[in-house]
Amino acid sequence: MFSLFYGLWNYMFSKTEFHVLILGVDKAGKTTLLEKLKSLYSNLEGLPPDRIVPTVGLNIGRVEASNAKLVFWDLGGQIGLRTIWEKYYEEAHAIVYVIDAGCSSSFEDSKSALGKVLRHEDLQGAPLLILANKQDLPGAVSTEELVRYLDLKELNERLYMFEAVSAYNGTGIKFAIDWLVDVMERSKRTEMLRVRAGVTGHV
Ligand SMILES: Nc1nc2c(ncn2[C@@H]2O[C@H](COP(=O)(O)OP(=O)(O)OP(=O)(O)O)[C@@H](O)[C@H]2O)c(=O)[nH]1
Ligand SMILES: [Mg+2]
């Protein structure tokens, strides 16, 4: 009986924990973004950019933002590591896809890797936040240019947004995360993951 009430209490009053997968090709700035998120949303001072090395395993960042608990999973973007991405798809509430907006020679690779992500059935209905990172660089392209360049055909009914950010100086990040939390809270995918996890309030 107690556990039934406890479960119900949790379901109604505890904050949902959202799992957010940070993807993108190597050097897009994913880990730098994760460390910036820690600095912006927690008491932890994230690692400074000059101490960040290319990711081989998994980096995890837990923060509270927009009154929600967020767990970010940051994976390596090197070609040989991208096969690991799909192991995390089933549990993810949303995807943050990071692109180096200052490096047009990486756009083709970014586009094809993103197309593959979006076609994967385990990510059905997952909201998508595409970040045009490195806006502090003078040559960085705008979100409008990136939208035109990517010309994504796989978006279908998916909730998505493009946002211009800089993981160095924090430009655009809070706005993007507010949007992400808002859409995760009302997405069918969150409902589906919640049902799958049982009535615990933690999905
Ligand atoms: N100017 C500028 N450089 C950035 C920004 N974000 C990341 N960088 C630089 O881009 C390079 C790659 O950053 P990482 O965060 O390691 O990139 P990553 O996407 O995690 O790379 P992998 O772990 O290999 O997949 C580093 O030299 C960073 O300092 C940014 O907002 N502005
Ligand atoms: Mg990394």
Tab-separated table of C-alpha atoms and ligand atoms in Angstrom:
chain	number	residue	atom	x	y	z
A	1	MET	CA	0.000	0.000	0.000
A	2	PHE	CA	2.744	2.402	1.022
A	3	SER	CA	4.624	1.794	-2.207
A	4	LEU	CA	1.481	2.484	-4.218
A	5	PHE	CA	1.028	5.870	-2.520
A	6	TYR	CA	4.740	6.582	-2.784
A	7	GLY	CA	4.667	5.817	-6.496
A	8	LEU	CA	1.623	8.017	-6.977
A	9	TRP	CA	3.186	10.842	-4.943
A	10	ASN	CA	6.332	10.631	-7.008
A	11	TYR	CA	4.351	10.575	-10.221
A	12	MET	CA	2.440	13.702	-9.295
A	13	PHE	CA	4.998	15.819	-7.474
A	14	SER	CA	8.575	14.864	-8.266
A	15	LYS	CA	10.387	16.418	-11.186
A	16	THR	CA	10.776	14.232	-14.221
A	17	GLU	CA	14.374	13.419	-15.064
A	18	PHE	CA	15.024	13.989	-18.759
A	19	HIS	CA	17.832	12.224	-20.605
A	20	VAL	CA	19.312	14.407	-23.309
A	21	LEU	CA	21.753	12.980	-25.824
A	22	ILE	CA	24.373	15.398	-27.170
A	23	LEU	CA	25.481	14.261	-30.619
A	24	GLY	CA	27.448	15.705	-33.503
A	25	VAL	CA	30.629	15.015	-35.437
A	26	ASP	CA	34.056	15.300	-33.815
A	27	LYS	CA	35.231	18.788	-32.813
A	28	ALA	CA	31.717	20.260	-33.078
A	29	GLY	CA	32.027	21.434	-29.470
A	30	LYS	CA	29.812	18.930	-27.621
A	31	THR	CA	31.986	18.505	-24.531
A	32	THR	CA	32.718	22.218	-24.365
A	33	LEU	CA	28.954	22.762	-24.416
A	34	LEU	CA	28.430	20.193	-21.646
A	35	GLU	CA	30.996	21.927	-19.436
A	36	LYS	CA	29.364	25.300	-20.161
A	37	LEU	CA	25.986	23.847	-19.171
A	38	LYS	CA	27.450	22.782	-15.822
A	39	SER	CA	28.797	26.290	-15.234
A	40	LEU	CA	25.527	27.933	-16.240
A	41	TYR	CA	23.145	25.680	-14.320
A	42	SER	CA	24.954	24.203	-11.331
A	43	ASN	CA	27.373	25.252	-8.641
A	44	LEU	CA	30.081	23.265	-10.398
A	45	GLU	CA	32.602	25.176	-12.425
A	46	GLY	CA	32.830	23.272	-15.736
A	47	LEU	CA	36.227	22.407	-17.205
A	48	PRO	CA	37.767	25.301	-19.150
A	49	PRO	CA	38.081	24.661	-22.938
A	50	ASP	CA	41.855	24.178	-22.807
A	51	ARG	CA	41.439	21.157	-20.491
A	52	ILE	CA	38.923	19.346	-22.701
A	53	VAL	CA	40.172	16.433	-24.798
A	54	PRO	CA	38.404	14.512	-27.607
A	55	THR	CA	35.778	12.199	-26.110
A	56	VAL	CA	36.261	8.465	-26.322
A	57	GLY	CA	33.773	7.195	-23.729
A	58	LEU	CA	30.779	8.964	-22.254
A	59	ASN	CA	30.635	12.240	-20.330
A	60	ILE	CA	27.643	12.813	-18.101
A	61	GLY	CA	26.382	16.128	-16.786
A	62	ARG	CA	23.476	16.526	-14.367
A	63	VAL	CA	21.904	19.922	-14.003
A	64	GLU	CA	18.603	21.489	-13.002
A	65	ALA	CA	17.247	23.909	-15.558
A	66	SER	CA	13.809	25.467	-16.121
A	67	ASN	CA	12.609	23.593	-13.035
A	68	ALA	CA	13.501	20.188	-14.522
A	69	LYS	CA	16.236	17.646	-13.865
A	70	LEU	CA	18.385	17.120	-16.931
A	71	VAL	CA	20.924	14.387	-17.494
A	72	PHE	CA	23.136	15.098	-20.500
A	73	TRP	CA	24.985	12.273	-22.226
A	74	ASP	CA	27.886	13.496	-24.348
A	75	LEU	CA	29.426	10.952	-26.724
A	76	GLY	CA	32.471	10.992	-28.985
A	77	GLY	CA	31.870	12.149	-32.552
A	78	GLN	CA	34.837	10.557	-34.302
A	79	ILE	CA	33.728	8.275	-37.133
A	80	GLY	CA	34.816	5.071	-35.402
A	81	LEU	CA	32.864	6.013	-32.257
A	82	ARG	CA	29.533	6.862	-33.865
A	83	THR	CA	28.352	3.240	-33.750
A	84	ILE	CA	28.073	3.680	-29.972
A	85	TRP	CA	25.489	6.454	-30.316
A	86	GLU	CA	22.570	4.143	-30.969
A	87	LYS	CA	23.043	2.305	-27.664
A	88	TYR	CA	21.651	5.418	-25.985
A	89	TYR	CA	18.748	6.149	-28.322
A	90	GLU	CA	16.023	4.129	-26.610
A	91	GLU	CA	16.392	5.936	-23.285
A	92	ALA	CA	16.783	9.454	-24.650
A	93	HIS	CA	14.001	12.024	-24.298
A	94	ALA	CA	15.594	14.410	-26.780
A	95	ILE	CA	18.630	15.046	-28.947
A	96	VAL	CA	20.902	18.057	-28.994
A	97	TYR	CA	22.828	18.008	-32.264
A	98	VAL	CA	25.890	20.259	-32.283
A	99	ILE	CA	27.434	21.635	-35.489
A	100	ASP	CA	30.603	23.697	-35.830
A	101	ALA	CA	29.121	26.691	-37.656
A	102	GLY	CA	32.593	28.067	-38.272
A	103	CYS	CA	33.804	25.064	-40.262
A	104	SER	CA	31.911	24.659	-43.528
A	105	SER	CA	34.106	21.714	-44.536
A	106	SER	CA	32.463	19.670	-41.737
A	107	PHE	CA	28.862	20.375	-42.878
A	108	GLU	CA	28.602	17.445	-45.289
A	109	ASP	CA	29.694	14.977	-42.607
A	110	SER	CA	27.360	16.638	-40.063
A	111	LYS	CA	24.453	16.440	-42.458
A	112	SER	CA	24.859	12.760	-43.259
A	113	ALA	CA	25.454	11.786	-39.608
A	114	LEU	CA	22.325	13.707	-38.567
A	115	GLY	CA	20.257	12.112	-41.339
A	116	LYS	CA	21.232	8.706	-40.022
A	117	VAL	CA	20.306	9.684	-36.454
A	118	LEU	CA	16.888	10.928	-37.547
A	119	ARG	CA	16.101	7.788	-39.527
A	120	HIS	CA	16.751	5.505	-36.535
A	121	GLU	CA	13.525	4.011	-35.242
A	122	ASP	CA	14.626	4.093	-31.585
A	123	LEU	CA	14.545	7.890	-31.728
A	124	GLN	CA	11.039	8.218	-33.047
A	125	GLY	CA	9.383	11.405	-31.852
A	126	ALA	CA	12.428	12.643	-29.929
A	127	PRO	CA	12.556	16.462	-30.021
A	128	LEU	CA	15.629	17.823	-31.781
A	129	LEU	CA	17.647	20.902	-30.926
A	130	ILE	CA	20.245	21.755	-33.575
A	131	LEU	CA	22.932	24.097	-32.317
A	132	ALA	CA	24.982	26.185	-34.732
A	133	ASN	CA	27.942	26.402	-32.357
A	134	LYS	CA	31.029	28.653	-32.293
A	135	GLN	CA	29.125	31.860	-33.063
A	136	ASP	CA	31.987	33.751	-31.414
A	137	LEU	CA	34.045	33.012	-34.552
A	138	PRO	CA	33.808	35.723	-37.228
A	139	GLY	CA	33.192	33.210	-40.029
A	140	ALA	CA	30.379	31.322	-38.294
A	141	VAL	CA	27.276	30.812	-40.448
A	142	SER	CA	23.830	31.832	-39.235
A	143	THR	CA	21.065	29.350	-38.418
A	144	GLU	CA	19.267	30.413	-41.625
A	145	GLU	CA	22.283	29.415	-43.718
A	146	LEU	CA	22.607	26.150	-41.833
A	147	VAL	CA	18.914	25.338	-42.333
A	148	ARG	CA	19.380	25.913	-46.068
A	149	TYR	CA	22.524	23.867	-46.159
A	150	LEU	CA	21.224	20.881	-44.195
A	151	ASP	CA	17.918	20.825	-46.090
A	152	LEU	CA	16.686	18.086	-43.774
A	153	LYS	CA	14.123	15.727	-45.253
A	154	GLU	CA	13.761	13.481	-42.231
A	155	LEU	CA	12.060	15.876	-39.801
A	156	ASN	CA	8.453	14.762	-40.433
A	157	GLU	CA	6.360	15.468	-37.339
A	158	ARG	CA	9.349	15.937	-35.062
A	159	LEU	CA	9.538	19.025	-32.832
A	160	TYR	CA	12.784	20.796	-33.678
A	161	MET	CA	14.574	24.115	-33.409
A	162	PHE	CA	17.797	25.612	-34.741
A	163	GLU	CA	19.657	27.961	-32.421
A	164	ALA	CA	22.899	29.922	-32.781
A	165	VAL	CA	25.121	29.393	-29.738
A	166	SER	CA	28.651	29.683	-28.473
A	167	ALA	CA	29.866	27.092	-25.992
A	168	TYR	CA	32.684	29.530	-25.228
A	169	ASN	CA	30.717	32.581	-24.165
A	170	GLY	CA	27.280	31.008	-23.538
A	171	THR	CA	25.368	32.933	-26.243
A	172	GLY	CA	21.969	31.365	-26.972
A	173	ILE	CA	22.327	28.422	-24.611
A	174	LYS	CA	19.718	29.330	-21.984
A	175	PHE	CA	17.136	30.177	-24.622
A	176	ALA	CA	17.764	26.823	-26.334
A	177	ILE	CA	17.537	24.823	-23.111
A	178	ASP	CA	14.299	26.581	-22.088
A	179	TRP	CA	12.807	25.527	-25.419
A	180	LEU	CA	14.070	21.963	-25.002
A	181	VAL	CA	12.601	21.522	-21.526
A	182	ASP	CA	9.293	22.961	-22.661
A	183	VAL	CA	8.967	20.558	-25.596
A	184	MET	CA	10.194	17.536	-23.633
A	185	GLU	CA	7.571	18.206	-20.978
A	186	ARG	CA	4.776	17.965	-23.501
A	187	SER	CA	6.176	15.479	-26.007
A	188	LYS	CA	4.508	12.163	-26.715
A	189	ARG	CA	7.891	10.532	-26.425
A	190	THR	CA	8.201	11.576	-22.778
A	191	GLU	CA	4.769	10.096	-22.139
A	192	MET	CA	5.827	6.891	-23.879
A	193	LEU	CA	9.049	6.615	-21.838
A	194	ARG	CA	7.129	7.339	-18.637
A	195	VAL	CA	4.626	4.582	-19.337
A	196	ARG	CA	7.427	2.196	-20.218
A	197	ALA	CA	9.237	2.904	-16.953
A	198	GLY	CA	6.068	2.372	-14.889
A	199	VAL	CA	4.457	4.926	-12.627
A	200	THR	CA	7.579	6.077	-10.805
A	201	GLY	CA	7.875	9.658	-11.993
A	202	HIS	CA	11.423	8.931	-13.154
A	203	VAL	CA	11.794	7.982	-16.767
B	1	LIG	N1	35.661	29.354	-30.895
B	1	LIG	C1	35.004	28.332	-30.338
B	1	LIG	N2	35.606	27.139	-30.210
B	1	LIG	C2	34.902	26.138	-29.613
B	1	LIG	C3	33.580	26.311	-29.142
B	1	LIG	N3	33.166	25.135	-28.624
B	1	LIG	C4	34.184	24.280	-28.760
B	1	LIG	N4	35.251	24.878	-29.346
B	1	LIG	C5	36.563	24.280	-29.654
B	1	LIG	O1	36.355	23.224	-30.596
B	1	LIG	C6	37.257	22.148	-30.345
B	1	LIG	C7	36.489	20.859	-30.127
B	1	LIG	O2	35.711	20.974	-28.933
B	1	LIG	P1	35.142	19.692	-28.164
B	1	LIG	O3	34.174	20.196	-27.149
B	1	LIG	O4	36.233	18.815	-27.691
B	1	LIG	O5	34.373	18.987	-29.366
B	1	LIG	P2	33.559	17.598	-29.318
B	1	LIG	O6	32.371	17.795	-30.201
B	1	LIG	O7	33.284	17.210	-27.923
B	1	LIG	O8	34.572	16.595	-30.011
B	1	LIG	P3	34.645	14.967	-29.846
B	1	LIG	O9	34.676	14.677	-28.389
B	1	LIG	O10	35.894	14.551	-30.552
B	1	LIG	O11	33.422	14.425	-30.518
B	1	LIG	C8	38.083	22.575	-29.115
B	1	LIG	O12	39.278	23.161	-29.567
B	1	LIG	C9	37.200	23.620	-28.440
B	1	LIG	O13	37.925	24.551	-27.661
B	1	LIG	C10	32.964	27.593	-29.296
B	1	LIG	O14	31.819	27.858	-28.922
B	1	LIG	N5	33.728	28.563	-29.896
B	2	MG	MG	33.789	15.552	-26.799
